[in-house]
Coordinates of C-alpha atoms in Angstrom, one line a residue:
Chain I
M1 CA -10.9 19.0 5.8
L2 CA -10.9 20.4 2.3
Y3 CA -7.8 18.4 1.5
L4 CA -9.3 15.2 2.8
I5 CA -12.5 15.6 0.8
S6 CA -10.4 16.4 -2.3
I7 CA -8.4 13.2 -1.8
G8 CA -11.6 11.2 -1.5
I9 CA -12.9 12.7 -4.8
V10 CA -9.7 11.9 -6.6
G11 CA -10.2 8.2 -5.8
V12 CA -13.8 8.2 -7.1
W13 CA -12.8 10.3 -10.2
V14 CA -9.9 8.1 -11.3
N15 CA -12.1 5.0 -11.2
R16 CA -13.2 5.9 -14.8
Y17 CA -9.6 5.2 -15.9
V18 CA -9.6 1.6 -14.5
Q19 CA -10.4 -0.7 -17.3
N20 CA -8.9 -4.0 -16.2
V21 CA -7.0 -5.7 -13.4
T22 CA -3.6 -4.4 -14.7
D23 CA -4.8 -0.8 -14.4
Y24 CA -6.2 -1.5 -10.9
L25 CA -3.2 -3.3 -9.5
V26 CA -0.2 -1.6 -11.2
G27 CA -1.7 1.5 -12.9
G28 CA -1.5 -0.1 -16.3
R29 CA 2.3 0.0 -15.8
N30 CA 2.1 3.6 -17.0
A31 CA 4.0 5.5 -14.4
G32 CA 7.0 7.5 -15.8
L33 CA 10.2 8.0 -13.8
A34 CA 9.3 11.2 -12.0
L35 CA 5.8 10.1 -11.1
N36 CA 7.0 6.6 -10.0
T37 CA 9.7 8.2 -7.9
A38 CA 7.3 10.6 -6.2
S39 CA 4.9 7.8 -5.6
F40 CA 7.7 5.6 -4.2
I41 CA 8.8 8.4 -1.8
G42 CA 5.1 9.1 -0.9
T43 CA 4.6 5.5 0.0
E44 CA 7.8 5.3 2.1
L45 CA 7.2 8.6 3.8
G46 CA 4.4 7.4 6.0
L47 CA 3.3 8.8 9.3
V48 CA 4.4 5.6 11.0
T49 CA 7.9 6.1 9.5
V50 CA 7.9 9.6 10.9
M51 CA 6.9 8.3 14.3
Y52 CA 9.3 5.4 14.6
A53 CA 12.2 7.4 13.3
A54 CA 11.5 10.2 15.8
I55 CA 11.2 7.6 18.7
E56 CA 14.6 6.0 17.7
A57 CA 16.3 9.4 17.3
F58 CA 15.0 10.8 20.6
S59 CA 16.3 7.7 22.4
R60 CA 19.6 7.2 20.5
G61 CA 20.7 10.6 19.3
F62 CA 22.7 11.3 16.2
A63 CA 23.9 7.6 16.0
Y64 CA 20.4 6.8 14.7
L65 CA 21.4 8.7 11.4
M66 CA 23.2 5.5 10.5
I67 CA 19.9 3.9 9.6
P68 CA 18.9 6.5 7.0
L69 CA 22.4 6.3 5.6
L70 CA 22.0 2.5 5.3
A71 CA 18.7 3.0 3.5
V72 CA 20.4 5.3 0.9
I73 CA 23.2 2.8 0.3
A74 CA 20.7 -0.1 -0.1
A75 CA 18.7 2.0 -2.6
F76 CA 21.9 2.8 -4.5
I77 CA 22.9 -0.8 -4.8
V78 CA 19.4 -1.9 -6.0
G79 CA 19.2 1.1 -8.4
Q80 CA 22.6 0.6 -9.8
T81 CA 22.5 -3.2 -10.3
G82 CA 18.7 -3.7 -10.8
L83 CA 19.0 -6.5 -8.2
V84 CA 16.0 -8.8 -8.7
I85 CA 13.6 -5.8 -9.5
H86 CA 14.8 -5.6 -13.1
R87 CA 13.9 -9.2 -13.7
L88 CA 10.5 -8.8 -11.8
R89 CA 9.5 -5.9 -14.0
S90 CA 10.8 -7.6 -17.2
L91 CA 8.4 -10.5 -16.5
Q92 CA 5.4 -8.0 -16.4
L93 CA 4.2 -9.4 -13.1
L94 CA 1.3 -7.8 -11.1
T95 CA 2.5 -9.1 -7.7
V96 CA 5.8 -10.5 -6.4
P97 CA 4.4 -14.0 -5.6
E98 CA 3.6 -14.5 -9.3
F99 CA 7.3 -14.9 -9.8
F100 CA 7.3 -17.8 -7.4
E101 CA 4.7 -19.6 -9.5
Q102 CA 6.6 -19.0 -12.7
R103 CA 9.8 -20.3 -11.2
F104 CA 8.8 -22.8 -8.6
G105 CA 5.1 -23.7 -9.1
R106 CA 1.7 -22.8 -7.6
Q107 CA 2.3 -24.2 -4.1
V108 CA 5.3 -21.9 -3.5
R109 CA 3.3 -18.9 -4.8
V110 CA 0.4 -19.6 -2.4
T111 CA 2.8 -20.2 0.5
A112 CA 4.8 -17.0 -0.2
A113 CA 1.6 -15.0 -0.6
L114 CA 0.2 -16.3 2.7
L115 CA 3.4 -15.4 4.6
M116 CA 3.6 -12.0 2.9
A117 CA 0.1 -11.2 3.8
L118 CA 0.5 -12.5 7.4
A119 CA 3.7 -10.5 7.9
G120 CA 2.4 -7.4 6.2
I121 CA -0.9 -7.2 8.0
L122 CA 0.8 -7.9 11.4
N123 CA 3.4 -5.2 10.5
M124 CA 0.6 -2.8 9.6
G125 CA -1.3 -3.6 12.8
L126 CA 0.4 -0.7 14.6
F127 CA 0.0 1.9 11.9
P128 CA -3.5 3.3 12.6
K129 CA -3.0 3.6 16.3
M130 CA 0.3 5.3 15.9
G131 CA -0.9 7.7 13.3
A132 CA -4.0 8.7 15.2
T133 CA -1.9 9.1 18.4
F134 CA 0.4 11.5 16.5
I135 CA -2.5 13.6 15.1
T136 CA -4.2 13.8 18.4
F137 CA -1.1 15.0 20.2
V138 CA 0.2 17.4 17.6
T139 CA -3.1 19.2 17.3
G140 CA -3.6 19.5 21.0
M141 CA -6.6 17.2 21.2
A142 CA -4.6 15.1 23.8
D143 CA -5.2 17.9 26.3
S144 CA -8.8 17.0 26.6
A145 CA -10.2 14.4 29.0
Q146 CA -11.5 12.4 26.0
A147 CA -8.0 12.0 24.4
E148 CA -8.3 8.2 24.1
W149 CA -11.7 8.5 22.5
M150 CA -10.4 11.2 20.1
V151 CA -7.6 8.8 19.1
N152 CA -10.1 6.1 18.2
I153 CA -12.4 8.5 16.3
V154 CA -9.5 10.0 14.3
M155 CA -8.3 6.5 13.5
T156 CA -11.8 5.3 12.4
L157 CA -12.3 8.4 10.1
L158 CA -8.9 8.1 8.5
I159 CA -9.3 4.4 7.8
V160 CA -12.8 4.9 6.3
L161 CA -11.4 7.6 4.0
V162 CA -8.4 5.5 2.8
L163 CA -10.7 2.6 2.2
L164 CA -13.1 4.7 0.1
Y165 CA -10.5 5.9 -2.4
T166 CA -8.4 2.8 -2.5
V167 CA -11.4 0.6 -3.1
M168 CA -12.7 2.8 -5.8
G169 CA -9.6 3.9 -7.7
G170 CA -7.0 1.1 -7.1
M171 CA -3.4 1.8 -8.0
V172 CA -4.3 4.7 -10.3
A173 CA -5.7 6.5 -7.3
V174 CA -2.8 5.4 -5.1
I175 CA -0.2 6.9 -7.6
V176 CA -2.1 10.2 -8.0
T177 CA -2.7 10.7 -4.3
D178 CA 0.9 9.6 -3.4
Y179 CA 2.1 12.4 -5.7
V180 CA -0.1 15.0 -4.0
Q181 CA 0.9 13.8 -0.6
Y182 CA 4.6 13.8 -1.5
V183 CA 4.4 17.5 -2.5
V184 CA 2.4 18.5 0.6
L185 CA 4.5 16.6 3.1
S186 CA 7.8 17.6 1.6
I187 CA 7.0 21.3 1.9
G188 CA 5.5 20.9 5.4
L189 CA 8.3 18.8 6.9
L190 CA 11.1 20.9 5.3
L191 CA 9.4 24.1 6.8
A192 CA 9.2 22.4 10.2
L193 CA 12.8 21.4 10.0
M194 CA 13.9 25.0 9.1
M195 CA 12.0 26.4 12.0
T196 CA 13.5 23.9 14.4
L197 CA 17.1 24.6 13.2
S198 CA 16.6 28.3 13.2
A199 CA 15.4 28.5 16.8
E200 CA 18.2 29.3 19.2
T201 CA 17.2 26.7 21.8
T202 CA 16.7 23.9 19.3
G203 CA 19.1 24.7 16.5
W204 CA 22.0 22.5 15.3
K205 CA 24.4 23.8 17.9
A206 CA 22.0 23.2 20.8
M207 CA 21.2 19.7 19.5
V208 CA 24.8 18.7 19.3
E209 CA 25.7 20.2 22.6
V210 CA 22.9 18.7 24.6
F211 CA 23.6 15.1 23.3
A212 CA 27.3 15.5 23.7
T213 CA 26.9 16.8 27.3
H214 CA 24.4 14.2 28.5
K215 CA 24.9 11.1 26.4
G216 CA 28.5 11.4 25.3
D217 CA 30.1 9.4 22.5
A218 CA 27.3 6.8 22.4
A219 CA 24.9 9.5 21.0
F220 CA 27.1 9.9 17.9
N221 CA 28.9 6.7 17.3
P222 CA 26.5 3.9 16.2
V223 CA 29.0 1.1 16.9
H224 CA 29.6 2.3 20.4
P225 CA 28.9 -0.5 23.0
E226 CA 26.0 1.5 24.4
S227 CA 24.6 2.2 20.9
Y228 CA 23.4 -0.1 18.2
G229 CA 26.6 -2.2 17.6
W230 CA 27.8 -3.9 14.4
S231 CA 25.4 -6.8 14.3
Y232 CA 22.3 -4.6 14.5
I233 CA 23.7 -2.3 11.8
V234 CA 24.5 -5.1 9.4
W235 CA 21.0 -6.6 10.0
M236 CA 19.4 -3.2 9.3
F237 CA 21.4 -2.9 6.1
V238 CA 20.2 -6.4 5.0
V239 CA 16.6 -5.5 5.9
Y240 CA 16.7 -2.3 3.8
L241 CA 18.4 -4.0 0.9
T242 CA 15.9 -6.8 0.8
V243 CA 12.8 -4.7 1.4
N244 CA 13.5 -3.0 -2.0
F245 CA 12.8 -6.2 -4.0
S246 CA 10.8 -8.5 -1.6
W247 CA 8.4 -6.3 0.4
G248 CA 5.1 -5.9 -1.5
P249 CA 4.4 -2.2 -1.3
T250 CA 8.1 -1.3 -2.1
A251 CA 8.6 -3.8 -4.8
T252 CA 5.3 -2.8 -6.4
R253 CA 7.0 0.5 -7.4
A254 CA 9.2 -1.6 -9.7
L255 CA 6.1 -3.2 -11.2
T256 CA 4.2 0.1 -11.8
A257 CA 7.1 1.6 -13.8
D258 CA 6.7 2.0 -17.5
S259 CA 9.9 0.0 -18.2
P260 CA 12.5 -2.2 -16.4
D261 CA 14.9 0.7 -16.8
T262 CA 12.5 3.1 -15.2
A263 CA 12.1 0.6 -12.3
R264 CA 15.8 0.6 -11.7
K265 CA 16.2 4.4 -12.0
T266 CA 13.3 4.9 -9.5
F267 CA 15.5 3.5 -6.8
L268 CA 18.4 5.8 -7.7
L269 CA 16.3 8.9 -7.9
G270 CA 14.6 7.9 -4.7
M271 CA 17.8 7.8 -2.7
P272 CA 17.5 11.4 -1.2
G273 CA 13.9 10.5 -0.3
Q274 CA 15.2 7.5 1.6
F275 CA 17.5 9.7 3.7
V276 CA 14.9 12.5 4.2
R277 CA 11.9 10.3 5.2
L278 CA 14.0 8.9 8.0
G279 CA 16.2 12.0 8.6
I280 CA 13.7 14.9 9.0
P281 CA 11.7 13.2 11.8
A282 CA 15.1 12.5 13.5
F283 CA 16.1 16.1 13.4
L284 CA 12.7 17.1 14.8
A285 CA 13.2 14.6 17.6
F286 CA 16.7 16.0 18.2
G287 CA 15.0 19.4 18.5
A288 CA 12.5 17.9 20.9
F289 CA 15.3 16.4 23.0
A290 CA 17.1 19.8 23.2
Y291 CA 13.8 21.6 24.0
F292 CA 12.6 19.3 26.8
S293 CA 16.1 19.0 28.3
Q294 CA 15.8 22.8 29.0
Q295 CA 12.3 22.5 30.5
P296 CA 12.7 21.1 34.1
E297 CA 9.0 20.5 34.4
W298 CA 9.2 17.9 31.7
H299 CA 12.2 16.0 33.1
T300 CA 10.2 13.5 35.2
F301 CA 8.0 12.7 32.1
F302 CA 10.8 12.2 29.6
F303 CA 13.9 11.7 31.7
P304 CA 13.0 10.1 35.0
E305 CA 16.6 8.9 35.5
G306 CA 18.2 12.1 34.4
I307 CA 18.7 13.5 30.9
G308 CA 21.6 11.1 30.3
G309 CA 19.6 8.1 31.3
P310 CA 17.0 6.1 29.2
S311 CA 14.2 8.2 27.8
T312 CA 10.5 7.5 28.4
H313 CA 7.4 8.5 26.4
A314 CA 9.6 9.0 23.3
A315 CA 6.5 8.6 21.1
E316 CA 4.9 11.7 22.5
A317 CA 8.1 13.9 22.5
M318 CA 8.2 15.0 18.8
P319 CA 4.5 15.7 18.3
L320 CA 4.3 17.6 21.6
F321 CA 7.4 19.6 20.6
L322 CA 5.9 20.5 17.2
G323 CA 2.7 21.6 18.8
K324 CA 4.6 24.0 21.0
L325 CA 7.1 25.2 18.4
L326 CA 5.1 25.8 15.3
P327 CA 2.6 28.6 14.6
S328 CA -1.0 27.5 14.1
G329 CA -1.0 28.0 10.3
L330 CA 2.1 25.8 9.9
I331 CA 0.6 23.2 12.3
G332 CA -2.4 23.0 9.9
L333 CA 0.0 22.3 6.9
I334 CA 2.0 19.8 8.9
A335 CA -1.2 18.1 10.1
A336 CA -2.5 17.9 6.5
G337 CA 0.9 16.6 5.4
L338 CA 1.1 14.0 8.1
I339 CA -2.5 12.9 7.5
A340 CA -1.4 12.6 3.9
A341 CA 1.6 10.5 5.0
F342 CA -0.8 8.3 7.0
M343 CA -2.9 7.7 4.0
S344 CA -0.1 7.3 1.4
T345 CA 1.3 4.4 3.4
H346 CA -2.1 2.8 4.1
D347 CA -3.4 3.0 0.5
S348 CA -0.3 1.2 -0.9
Y349 CA -0.3 -1.3 1.9
F350 CA -4.1 -2.0 1.6
L351 CA -3.8 -2.6 -2.1
S352 CA -0.6 -4.6 -1.9
W353 CA -1.8 -7.1 0.7
A354 CA -5.3 -7.3 -0.7
S355 CA -4.0 -8.0 -4.2
V356 CA -1.7 -10.6 -2.9
I357 CA -4.5 -12.4 -1.0
A358 CA -6.9 -12.1 -4.0
R359 CA -4.5 -12.8 -6.8
D360 CA -2.0 -15.1 -5.2
V361 CA -4.0 -17.1 -2.6
V362 CA -7.7 -17.2 -3.6
S363 CA -7.4 -17.1 -7.4
P364 CA -4.8 -19.9 -7.8
L365 CA -7.0 -22.2 -5.5
K366 CA -10.1 -21.7 -7.7
R367 CA -10.6 -24.2 -10.5
R368 CA -11.2 -21.6 -13.2
P369 CA -9.3 -18.3 -13.5
L370 CA -11.2 -15.2 -12.3
S371 CA -12.3 -12.6 -14.8
D372 CA -10.9 -9.1 -14.4
K373 CA -14.1 -7.9 -12.9
E374 CA -14.3 -10.7 -10.4
E375 CA -10.7 -10.2 -9.4
I376 CA -11.1 -6.4 -8.9
N377 CA -14.3 -7.0 -6.8
L378 CA -12.5 -9.7 -4.7
T379 CA -9.6 -7.3 -4.2
R380 CA -12.0 -4.6 -3.0
W381 CA -13.7 -6.9 -0.5
V382 CA -10.3 -8.0 0.9
I383 CA -9.3 -4.3 1.3
V384 CA -12.4 -3.7 3.3
A385 CA -11.8 -6.9 5.4
I386 CA -8.2 -5.7 6.2
G387 CA -9.6 -2.3 7.1
V388 CA -12.1 -3.8 9.5
F389 CA -9.3 -6.0 11.0
L390 CA -7.1 -2.9 11.5
L391 CA -9.9 -1.0 13.2
V392 CA -10.6 -3.8 15.7
W393 CA -6.8 -4.4 16.3
G394 CA -6.2 -0.7 16.7
L395 CA -9.0 -0.3 19.2
W396 CA -7.6 -2.7 21.8
Y397 CA -3.9 -3.1 21.0
Q398 CA -1.4 -1.0 23.2
L399 CA 1.7 0.4 21.4
P400 CA 4.9 -1.3 22.5
D401 CA 7.9 0.7 23.5
S402 CA 10.1 -0.8 20.8
V403 CA 8.0 0.0 17.7
W404 CA 10.7 -0.2 15.1
T405 CA 12.1 -3.5 16.3
Y406 CA 8.5 -4.9 16.4
M407 CA 8.1 -3.8 12.7
A408 CA 11.5 -5.2 11.7
I409 CA 10.7 -8.6 13.3
T410 CA 7.2 -8.9 11.7
G411 CA 8.8 -8.0 8.4
N412 CA 11.4 -10.6 8.9
I413 CA 8.7 -13.4 8.9
Y414 CA 8.4 -12.9 5.2
L415 CA 11.5 -11.0 4.1
T416 CA 14.0 -13.7 5.2
G417 CA 12.5 -16.6 3.4
A418 CA 11.3 -14.5 0.4
T419 CA 14.8 -13.0 -0.1
A420 CA 16.4 -16.4 -0.2
A421 CA 13.8 -17.8 -2.6
L422 CA 13.9 -14.7 -4.9
L423 CA 17.7 -14.5 -5.0
G424 CA 17.8 -18.3 -5.7
G425 CA 15.0 -18.1 -8.2
V426 CA 16.6 -15.3 -10.2
Y427 CA 20.3 -16.1 -10.0
W428 CA 20.7 -19.8 -9.2
P429 CA 19.4 -22.3 -11.8
G430 CA 19.8 -25.1 -9.2
A431 CA 17.3 -23.6 -6.8
S432 CA 14.4 -26.0 -6.5
R433 CA 10.7 -26.0 -5.4
A434 CA 11.6 -27.8 -2.1
G435 CA 14.4 -25.4 -1.4
A436 CA 12.2 -22.3 -2.0
M437 CA 9.4 -23.8 0.2
A438 CA 11.9 -24.6 3.0
A439 CA 13.4 -21.1 2.9
L440 CA 9.9 -19.5 3.0
L441 CA 8.9 -21.6 6.0
G442 CA 12.2 -20.9 7.7
G443 CA 11.2 -17.2 8.0
L444 CA 8.5 -18.2 10.5
V445 CA 11.2 -18.6 13.1
S446 CA 11.0 -14.8 13.5
I447 CA 7.4 -15.0 14.7
I448 CA 8.9 -15.8 18.2
G449 CA 9.8 -12.1 18.4
V450 CA 6.2 -11.1 18.2
V451 CA 5.1 -13.2 21.2
P452 CA 4.1 -10.7 23.9
G453 CA 6.8 -10.2 26.5
V454 CA 9.8 -11.2 24.3
L455 CA 10.7 -7.7 23.2
E456 CA 10.1 -6.3 26.7
G457 CA 12.3 -8.9 28.4
G458 CA 15.5 -6.7 28.3
I459 CA 16.8 -8.3 25.1
S460 CA 19.9 -6.5 23.9
W461 CA 20.4 -4.8 20.6
L462 CA 23.3 -7.2 19.9
T463 CA 21.0 -10.2 20.4
I464 CA 18.3 -8.7 18.2
G465 CA 20.8 -8.1 15.5
V466 CA 22.3 -11.5 15.6
L467 CA 18.9 -13.2 15.7
G468 CA 17.6 -11.1 12.7
L469 CA 20.7 -11.8 10.6
G470 CA 20.7 -15.5 11.8
N471 CA 17.2 -15.9 10.3
Y472 CA 18.4 -14.6 6.9
G473 CA 21.3 -17.1 7.1
L474 CA 19.0 -19.9 8.1
C475 CA 16.7 -19.4 5.1
M476 CA 19.7 -19.2 2.7
I477 CA 21.0 -22.5 4.1
L478 CA 17.6 -24.1 3.9
L479 CA 17.3 -23.1 0.3
I480 CA 20.7 -24.5 -0.6
V481 CA 20.4 -27.8 1.4
F482 CA 16.8 -28.6 0.3
S483 CA 17.6 -27.7 -3.3
W484 CA 20.5 -30.2 -3.3
L485 CA 18.5 -32.9 -1.5
F486 CA 15.3 -32.5 -3.5
P487 CA 16.1 -31.0 -6.9
D488 CA 13.3 -30.3 -9.4
K489 CA 12.9 -32.9 -12.1
K490 CA 13.8 -30.5 -14.9
A491 CA 16.9 -29.3 -13.0
A492 CA 17.9 -32.9 -12.3
Chain T
M1 CA 33.3 12.1 19.0
E2 CA 34.4 15.2 17.1
E3 CA 34.9 13.1 13.9
W4 CA 31.5 11.6 14.2
I5 CA 29.9 15.1 14.7
Q6 CA 31.6 16.3 11.5
F7 CA 30.6 13.2 9.7
W8 CA 26.9 13.6 10.5
T9 CA 27.1 17.3 9.7
V10 CA 28.3 16.5 6.2
I11 CA 26.0 13.6 5.6
S12 CA 23.0 15.6 6.8
M13 CA 23.8 18.6 4.6
L14 CA 24.3 16.4 1.5
G15 CA 21.1 14.4 2.3
F16 CA 18.8 17.5 2.7
L17 CA 20.3 19.4 -0.2
S18 CA 20.0 16.5 -2.6
Y19 CA 16.4 16.1 -1.5
V20 CA 15.6 19.7 -2.2
V21 CA 17.2 19.4 -5.7
T22 CA 15.3 16.2 -6.4
F23 CA 12.0 17.7 -5.2
V24 CA 12.4 20.7 -7.5
I25 CA 13.1 18.4 -10.5
I26 CA 10.5 15.7 -9.7
T27 CA 7.5 17.9 -8.9
P28 CA 6.8 19.4 -12.3
L29 CA 7.9 16.3 -14.2
G30 CA 5.6 14.1 -12.0
L31 CA 2.6 16.3 -12.9
R32 CA 3.5 15.8 -16.6
D33 CA 3.7 12.0 -16.0
I34 CA 0.2 12.0 -14.4
F35 CA -1.4 13.5 -17.5
A36 CA 0.6 11.1 -19.7
M37 CA -0.6 8.2 -17.6
F38 CA -4.2 9.3 -17.9
H39 CA -3.8 9.8 -21.6
R40 CA -2.4 6.3 -22.0
L41 CA -5.1 4.7 -19.8
N42 CA -7.7 6.6 -21.9
D43 CA -6.4 5.3 -25.2
P44 CA -8.6 2.2 -25.4
I45 CA -11.7 4.2 -24.7
L46 CA -10.8 6.8 -27.4
D47 CA -10.2 4.0 -29.8
E48 CA -13.5 2.4 -29.0
S49 CA -15.4 5.7 -29.4
A50 CA -13.7 6.4 -32.7
K51 CA -14.8 3.0 -34.0
R52 CA -18.4 3.5 -32.8
T53 CA -18.7 7.0 -34.3
K54 CA -17.0 6.1 -37.6
D55 CA -19.3 6.0 -40.6
P56 CA -19.2 2.4 -42.0
G57 CA -18.6 3.6 -45.5
E58 CA -16.0 6.1 -44.4
D59 CA -12.9 3.9 -45.0

């Protein structure tokens, strides 16, 4: 509680440093390399990340570790080459869609911003419920008869708190609180990992043995026919690569850096963070798998078809395991760290989507440019509106089984088209306004995956991977074909 | 399967060790960056205050 109050005070206190819209949206572009990297990892190390990583690892075994490895490789490529981000930071932009106006005109900017906000808010729709579910289960509140009410109360309180300090302090508050959250969560999760690995029943040897015995080669080999397969892995690599320069909250870390070089190095220094944010929850889930496989009373709950069969209730496994493994003092630290993780993702996402709506949709459509004060106030109101939407969404929406795939597909709605338009805009002089617009709209194909029932219809990993990659390919083709058919006047 | 187990063992050790090293480096430097950021954000205010408090005949 003390920690939560302190975080709220930080937001109000740093408001005194916010002088203009540049301070509010990108912290005045004043973040040095170490702070920018800590903030980058803090944003990425969200409670939702912890949850979906644990769900995947519990169901897939060690083969899941291919995903953190892909994230590291993607960060290395972007950090080494400065792919797109170097250019974005050099242009001193406040949001990614501003690039589209500079390169392709206002209509493309507004379209990109609308798609980014649509994909981002849909993507974020699951966050509060998942976060509150975790906190409720890890602290033992799920044992009470009022568990569902508790989830809703926890969710409401956390959203209100995040709204308070994000609305007041903007990006300066986000960067400072991200730093605090990075420190608290790193210590808490590393301690939990050490305790899991040092326990005899859930240590490294036990984890490996239980997966090898019950799941065989598929638990270790990600290209095994019963595991992810090549198409899904290639799609995941492309997703992680493009998220770095297209996705608002991630790309914003390039814009907050104090120089283009710092922006590039942030991704290099953030590489271990990319592995750990997806890897620690995985090892905690491996520990949960080893633990519950030795507890026959839990078999019908988690392994109704036997330990080697498909797992159920994977979302509850890791928090339940932590609640049983850790002493109460460490539970408190982990809970504080994970609440921190919940907030560090939400504040960045709130600010990112709100600034996109205010700056890239509303502002360009007005006849006169907004003053700094008007723009900051508009951004604050949009943040509140998104918060209200998430509360309403979270209260009635039920978590799907395939959370990670849902998130990847909602992200695809914007990422596929934006990636084509950004790559074309930065590296291909022949890319035209029509080509960029066609590519952006081509991303809407992925919205099919969000239709209720599609993900639950027994669709295979191979099909999901091919469809995800296919949408990237489609958007690139649309960019090229429409740019050739309808070149810009200047280019012609 | 044995090769994959060895592969994930090495990758995991490298990943976690590099994170610990990064954490030890970033944490103190990040704190320094926070104060540097506040100092830079505060500069315009300091400048304005200096102008307001300066005696007109001082220069």
